[in-house]
Amino acid sequence: MTNLPTTVDELGSLAEEGAVVLAGALATGAFAVARARIAGMFRRLGPEQEAGAGRQLDADQDLVRDAAPEEQDDVRQDIAPVWRRRLANLLRDCPEVVPELRELLAAVREALPEERQGWVQTIVARDNATVYGAQGGNVIHYQGAYVREVPPADRDATGDGQAEV
């Protein structure tokens, strides 16, 4: 059984993740890992789509490389939405590329320089659900009043030894 997204939201989230990782790889050593495989995924839509994706990737690589170092992140941010749309269309038309794209994103993330490695977290809540997420930390959830024991020196005027937090 493959782990294919089941909703448009999930496909959109994967496209967003792909666009961010791909844009982050531009003008880094990780681009070599991504370029041929991304273009190859578009081959499913026809040879002209594969060639067009390859040309666009090369042009985007040049845009980032030619930008001043302090402007490269802005250029990447401008490029990402275009690739989000392209990847979303690819995933809609060829959902069988989902496992391949996920594998590629993991490989590209590993190849990125540490300062380009970003975290992406996708959380989908349905049917009146509550969702919690954390990256690199903890989620602490309190419901209702939390009561803790207070040292004698800090007790309130009632002297009951408890304080509401």
PDB file of C-alpha atoms in Angstrom:
ATOM      1  CA  MET A   1       0.000   0.000   0.000  1.00  0.00           C
ATOM      2  CA  THR A   2       1.368   3.430  -0.913  1.00  0.00           C
ATOM      3  CA  ASN A   3       0.995   6.408   1.335  1.00  0.00           C
ATOM      4  CA  LEU A   4      -0.878   8.635  -1.125  1.00  0.00           C
ATOM      5  CA  PRO A   5      -2.580  11.826   0.039  1.00  0.00           C
ATOM      6  CA  THR A   6      -6.326  11.508   0.041  1.00  0.00           C
ATOM      7  CA  THR A   7      -7.414  15.136  -0.115  1.00  0.00           C
ATOM      8  CA  VAL A   8      -6.720  18.234  -2.126  1.00  0.00           C
ATOM      9  CA  ASP A   9      -5.391  19.839   1.078  1.00  0.00           C
ATOM     10  CA  GLU A  10      -2.836  17.077   1.534  1.00  0.00           C
ATOM     11  CA  LEU A  11      -1.702  17.338  -2.091  1.00  0.00           C
ATOM     12  CA  GLY A  12      -1.450  21.112  -1.693  1.00  0.00           C
ATOM     13  CA  SER A  13       0.630  20.724   1.452  1.00  0.00           C
ATOM     14  CA  LEU A  14       3.007  18.340  -0.309  1.00  0.00           C
ATOM     15  CA  ALA A  15       3.274  20.757  -3.253  1.00  0.00           C
ATOM     16  CA  GLU A  16       4.041  23.602  -0.822  1.00  0.00           C
ATOM     17  CA  GLU A  17       6.700  21.539   0.925  1.00  0.00           C
ATOM     18  CA  GLY A  18       8.200  20.573  -2.425  1.00  0.00           C
ATOM     19  CA  ALA A  19       8.326  24.175  -3.613  1.00  0.00           C
ATOM     20  CA  VAL A  20       9.996  25.404  -0.423  1.00  0.00           C
ATOM     21  CA  VAL A  21      12.609  22.639  -0.452  1.00  0.00           C
ATOM     22  CA  LEU A  22      13.250  23.079  -4.171  1.00  0.00           C
ATOM     23  CA  ALA A  23      13.624  26.861  -3.874  1.00  0.00           C
ATOM     24  CA  GLY A  24      15.958  26.353  -0.907  1.00  0.00           C
ATOM     25  CA  ALA A  25      18.134  24.057  -3.029  1.00  0.00           C
ATOM     26  CA  LEU A  26      18.651  26.624  -5.803  1.00  0.00           C
ATOM     27  CA  ALA A  27      22.286  27.775  -6.060  1.00  0.00           C
ATOM     28  CA  THR A  28      23.449  25.111  -3.579  1.00  0.00           C
ATOM     29  CA  GLY A  29      25.035  21.709  -4.075  1.00  0.00           C
ATOM     30  CA  ALA A  30      21.642  20.143  -3.388  1.00  0.00           C
ATOM     31  CA  PHE A  31      20.296  21.487  -6.680  1.00  0.00           C
ATOM     32  CA  ALA A  32      22.117  18.727  -8.584  1.00  0.00           C
ATOM     33  CA  VAL A  33      20.168  16.154  -6.545  1.00  0.00           C
ATOM     34  CA  ALA A  34      16.840  17.782  -7.397  1.00  0.00           C
ATOM     35  CA  ARG A  35      17.075  19.051 -10.962  1.00  0.00           C
ATOM     36  CA  ALA A  36      16.992  15.864 -13.050  1.00  0.00           C
ATOM     37  CA  ARG A  37      14.507  14.090 -10.793  1.00  0.00           C
ATOM     38  CA  ILE A  38      12.024  16.972 -10.668  1.00  0.00           C
ATOM     39  CA  ALA A  39      12.191  17.404 -14.438  1.00  0.00           C
ATOM     40  CA  GLY A  40      11.812  13.638 -14.805  1.00  0.00           C
ATOM     41  CA  MET A  41       8.583  13.683 -12.815  1.00  0.00           C
ATOM     42  CA  PHE A  42       7.128  16.079 -15.383  1.00  0.00           C
ATOM     43  CA  ARG A  43       7.918  13.524 -18.129  1.00  0.00           C
ATOM     44  CA  ARG A  44       4.649  11.833 -17.154  1.00  0.00           C
ATOM     45  CA  LEU A  45       2.876  14.863 -18.646  1.00  0.00           C
ATOM     46  CA  GLY A  46       4.874  14.608 -21.867  1.00  0.00           C
ATOM     47  CA  PRO A  47       8.411  15.251 -23.118  1.00  0.00           C
ATOM     48  CA  GLU A  48       7.724  18.946 -23.676  1.00  0.00           C
ATOM     49  CA  GLN A  49       6.678  19.289 -20.015  1.00  0.00           C
ATOM     50  CA  GLU A  50       9.907  17.610 -18.887  1.00  0.00           C
ATOM     51  CA  ALA A  51      11.978  19.924 -21.083  1.00  0.00           C
ATOM     52  CA  GLY A  52      10.010  22.954 -19.899  1.00  0.00           C
ATOM     53  CA  ALA A  53      10.486  22.046 -16.233  1.00  0.00           C
ATOM     54  CA  GLY A  54      14.205  21.572 -16.807  1.00  0.00           C
ATOM     55  CA  ARG A  55      14.515  24.957 -18.527  1.00  0.00           C
ATOM     56  CA  GLN A  56      12.552  26.649 -15.738  1.00  0.00           C
ATOM     57  CA  LEU A  57      14.727  25.036 -13.062  1.00  0.00           C
ATOM     58  CA  ASP A  58      17.880  26.185 -14.860  1.00  0.00           C
ATOM     59  CA  ALA A  59      16.511  29.732 -15.220  1.00  0.00           C
ATOM     60  CA  ASP A  60      15.544  29.818 -11.534  1.00  0.00           C
ATOM     61  CA  GLN A  61      18.997  28.543 -10.589  1.00  0.00           C
ATOM     62  CA  ASP A  62      20.543  31.378 -12.613  1.00  0.00           C
ATOM     63  CA  LEU A  63      18.256  33.976 -10.977  1.00  0.00           C
ATOM     64  CA  VAL A  64      19.349  32.938  -7.495  1.00  0.00           C
ATOM     65  CA  ARG A  65      23.011  32.545  -8.406  1.00  0.00           C
ATOM     66  CA  ASP A  66      23.114  35.966 -10.119  1.00  0.00           C
ATOM     67  CA  ALA A  67      21.428  37.778  -7.218  1.00  0.00           C
ATOM     68  CA  ALA A  68      23.488  39.537  -4.580  1.00  0.00           C
ATOM     69  CA  PRO A  69      24.010  37.259  -1.554  1.00  0.00           C
ATOM     70  CA  GLU A  70      21.733  39.400   0.617  1.00  0.00           C
ATOM     71  CA  GLU A  71      18.949  39.133  -2.000  1.00  0.00           C
ATOM     72  CA  GLN A  72      19.098  35.389  -2.703  1.00  0.00           C
ATOM     73  CA  ASP A  73      16.539  34.458  -0.054  1.00  0.00           C
ATOM     74  CA  ASP A  74      14.100  37.038  -1.456  1.00  0.00           C
ATOM     75  CA  VAL A  75      14.533  35.553  -4.931  1.00  0.00           C
ATOM     76  CA  ARG A  76      13.915  32.061  -3.546  1.00  0.00           C
ATOM     77  CA  GLN A  77      10.727  33.320  -1.861  1.00  0.00           C
ATOM     78  CA  ASP A  78       9.554  34.747  -5.185  1.00  0.00           C
ATOM     79  CA  ILE A  79      10.245  31.453  -6.980  1.00  0.00           C
ATOM     80  CA  ALA A  80       8.592  29.094  -4.464  1.00  0.00           C
ATOM     81  CA  PRO A  81       4.922  29.995  -5.234  1.00  0.00           C
ATOM     82  CA  VAL A  82       5.450  29.301  -8.935  1.00  0.00           C
ATOM     83  CA  TRP A  83       6.811  25.833  -8.146  1.00  0.00           C
ATOM     84  CA  ARG A  84       4.030  25.221  -5.635  1.00  0.00           C
ATOM     85  CA  ARG A  85       1.510  25.705  -8.439  1.00  0.00           C
ATOM     86  CA  ARG A  86       3.479  23.573 -10.899  1.00  0.00           C
ATOM     87  CA  LEU A  87       3.907  20.758  -8.369  1.00  0.00           C
ATOM     88  CA  ALA A  88       0.248  20.951  -7.319  1.00  0.00           C
ATOM     89  CA  ASN A  89      -0.809  20.529 -10.954  1.00  0.00           C
ATOM     90  CA  LEU A  90       1.613  17.625 -11.394  1.00  0.00           C
ATOM     91  CA  LEU A  91       0.330  15.900  -8.247  1.00  0.00           C
ATOM     92  CA  ARG A  92      -3.275  16.432  -9.317  1.00  0.00           C
ATOM     93  CA  ASP A  93      -2.654  14.963 -12.778  1.00  0.00           C
ATOM     94  CA  CYS A  94      -0.180  12.257 -11.729  1.00  0.00           C
ATOM     95  CA  PRO A  95      -0.746  11.307  -8.084  1.00  0.00           C
ATOM     96  CA  GLU A  96       1.522   8.277  -8.556  1.00  0.00           C
ATOM     97  CA  VAL A  97       4.532  10.630  -8.273  1.00  0.00           C
ATOM     98  CA  VAL A  98       3.752  11.294  -4.580  1.00  0.00           C
ATOM     99  CA  PRO A  99       6.115   8.622  -3.155  1.00  0.00           C
ATOM    100  CA  GLU A 100       8.859   9.675  -5.568  1.00  0.00           C
ATOM    101  CA  LEU A 101       8.470  13.346  -4.604  1.00  0.00           C
ATOM    102  CA  ARG A 102       8.563  12.535  -0.887  1.00  0.00           C
ATOM    103  CA  GLU A 103      11.724  10.479  -1.365  1.00  0.00           C
ATOM    104  CA  LEU A 104      13.314  13.265  -3.393  1.00  0.00           C
ATOM    105  CA  LEU A 105      12.470  15.903  -0.791  1.00  0.00           C
ATOM    106  CA  ALA A 106      14.141  13.828   1.921  1.00  0.00           C
ATOM    107  CA  ALA A 107      17.264  13.431  -0.246  1.00  0.00           C
ATOM    108  CA  VAL A 108      17.397  17.142  -1.095  1.00  0.00           C
ATOM    109  CA  ARG A 109      16.945  18.136   2.562  1.00  0.00           C
ATOM    110  CA  GLU A 110      19.904  15.941   3.513  1.00  0.00           C
ATOM    111  CA  ALA A 111      22.031  17.515   0.780  1.00  0.00           C
ATOM    112  CA  LEU A 112      21.175  21.115   1.732  1.00  0.00           C
ATOM    113  CA  PRO A 113      23.706  23.148   3.658  1.00  0.00           C
ATOM    114  CA  GLU A 114      22.677  23.404   7.305  1.00  0.00           C
ATOM    115  CA  GLU A 115      21.603  27.056   7.029  1.00  0.00           C
ATOM    116  CA  ARG A 116      19.206  26.147   4.167  1.00  0.00           C
ATOM    117  CA  GLN A 117      17.599  23.237   5.989  1.00  0.00           C
ATOM    118  CA  GLY A 118      14.144  24.334   7.006  1.00  0.00           C
ATOM    119  CA  TRP A 119      11.469  22.467   8.826  1.00  0.00           C
ATOM    120  CA  VAL A 120       8.092  21.897   7.285  1.00  0.00           C
ATOM    121  CA  GLN A 121       5.211  20.629   9.329  1.00  0.00           C
ATOM    122  CA  THR A 122       1.866  19.767   7.845  1.00  0.00           C
ATOM    123  CA  ILE A 123      -1.064  19.440  10.212  1.00  0.00           C
ATOM    124  CA  VAL A 124      -4.545  18.702   8.961  1.00  0.00           C
ATOM    125  CA  ALA A 125      -7.535  18.775  11.317  1.00  0.00           C
ATOM    126  CA  ARG A 126     -10.958  17.527  10.339  1.00  0.00           C
ATOM    127  CA  ASP A 127     -14.303  16.843  11.917  1.00  0.00           C
ATOM    128  CA  ASN A 128     -14.025  19.226  14.863  1.00  0.00           C
ATOM    129  CA  ALA A 129     -10.617  17.817  15.834  1.00  0.00           C
ATOM    130  CA  THR A 130      -7.914  19.505  17.869  1.00  0.00           C
ATOM    131  CA  VAL A 131      -4.366  19.321  16.551  1.00  0.00           C
ATOM    132  CA  TYR A 132      -1.121  20.130  18.339  1.00  0.00           C
ATOM    133  CA  GLY A 133       2.260  20.431  16.688  1.00  0.00           C
ATOM    134  CA  ALA A 134       5.780  21.184  17.763  1.00  0.00           C
ATOM    135  CA  GLN A 135       9.136  21.291  16.070  1.00  0.00           C
ATOM    136  CA  GLY A 136      12.190  20.892  18.225  1.00  0.00           C
ATOM    137  CA  GLY A 137      10.266  21.395  21.435  1.00  0.00           C
ATOM    138  CA  ASN A 138       7.374  20.301  23.570  1.00  0.00           C
ATOM    139  CA  VAL A 139       3.673  20.913  23.497  1.00  0.00           C
ATOM    140  CA  ILE A 140       2.243  21.536  26.939  1.00  0.00           C
ATOM    141  CA  HIS A 141      -1.508  21.766  27.095  1.00  0.00           C
ATOM    142  CA  TYR A 142      -3.445  22.790  30.186  1.00  0.00           C
ATOM    143  CA  GLN A 143      -7.181  22.666  30.336  1.00  0.00           C
ATOM    144  CA  GLY A 144      -8.975  24.294  33.224  1.00  0.00           C
ATOM    145  CA  ALA A 145      -7.272  25.770  36.246  1.00  0.00           C
ATOM    146  CA  TYR A 146      -3.850  24.477  37.153  1.00  0.00           C
ATOM    147  CA  VAL A 147      -3.191  24.440  40.881  1.00  0.00           C
ATOM    148  CA  ARG A 148       0.300  24.205  42.337  1.00  0.00           C
ATOM    149  CA  GLU A 149       1.659  24.176  45.865  1.00  0.00           C
ATOM    150  CA  VAL A 150       3.060  27.555  46.922  1.00  0.00           C
ATOM    151  CA  PRO A 151       5.951  27.860  49.406  1.00  0.00           C
ATOM    152  CA  PRO A 152       4.894  29.354  52.781  1.00  0.00           C
ATOM    153  CA  ALA A 153       6.734  32.629  52.164  1.00  0.00           C
ATOM    154  CA  ASP A 154       4.722  33.217  48.966  1.00  0.00           C
ATOM    155  CA  ARG A 155       1.272  32.222  50.234  1.00  0.00           C
ATOM    156  CA  ASP A 156      -1.595  34.597  49.716  1.00  0.00           C
ATOM    157  CA  ALA A 157      -3.632  36.146  52.522  1.00  0.00           C
ATOM    158  CA  THR A 158      -5.909  33.095  52.778  1.00  0.00           C
ATOM    159  CA  GLY A 159      -2.955  30.947  53.808  1.00  0.00           C
ATOM    160  CA  ASP A 160      -4.330  27.869  52.044  1.00  0.00           C
ATOM    161  CA  GLY A 161      -0.996  27.110  50.381  1.00  0.00           C
ATOM    162  CA  GLN A 162      -2.420  26.977  46.864  1.00  0.00           C
ATOM    163  CA  ALA A 163      -2.342  29.458  44.061  1.00  0.00           C
ATOM    164  CA  GLU A 164      -4.109  29.406  40.741  1.00  0.00           C
ATOM    165  CA  VAL A 165      -1.785  29.762  37.772  1.00  0.00           C
TER     166      VAL A 165
END
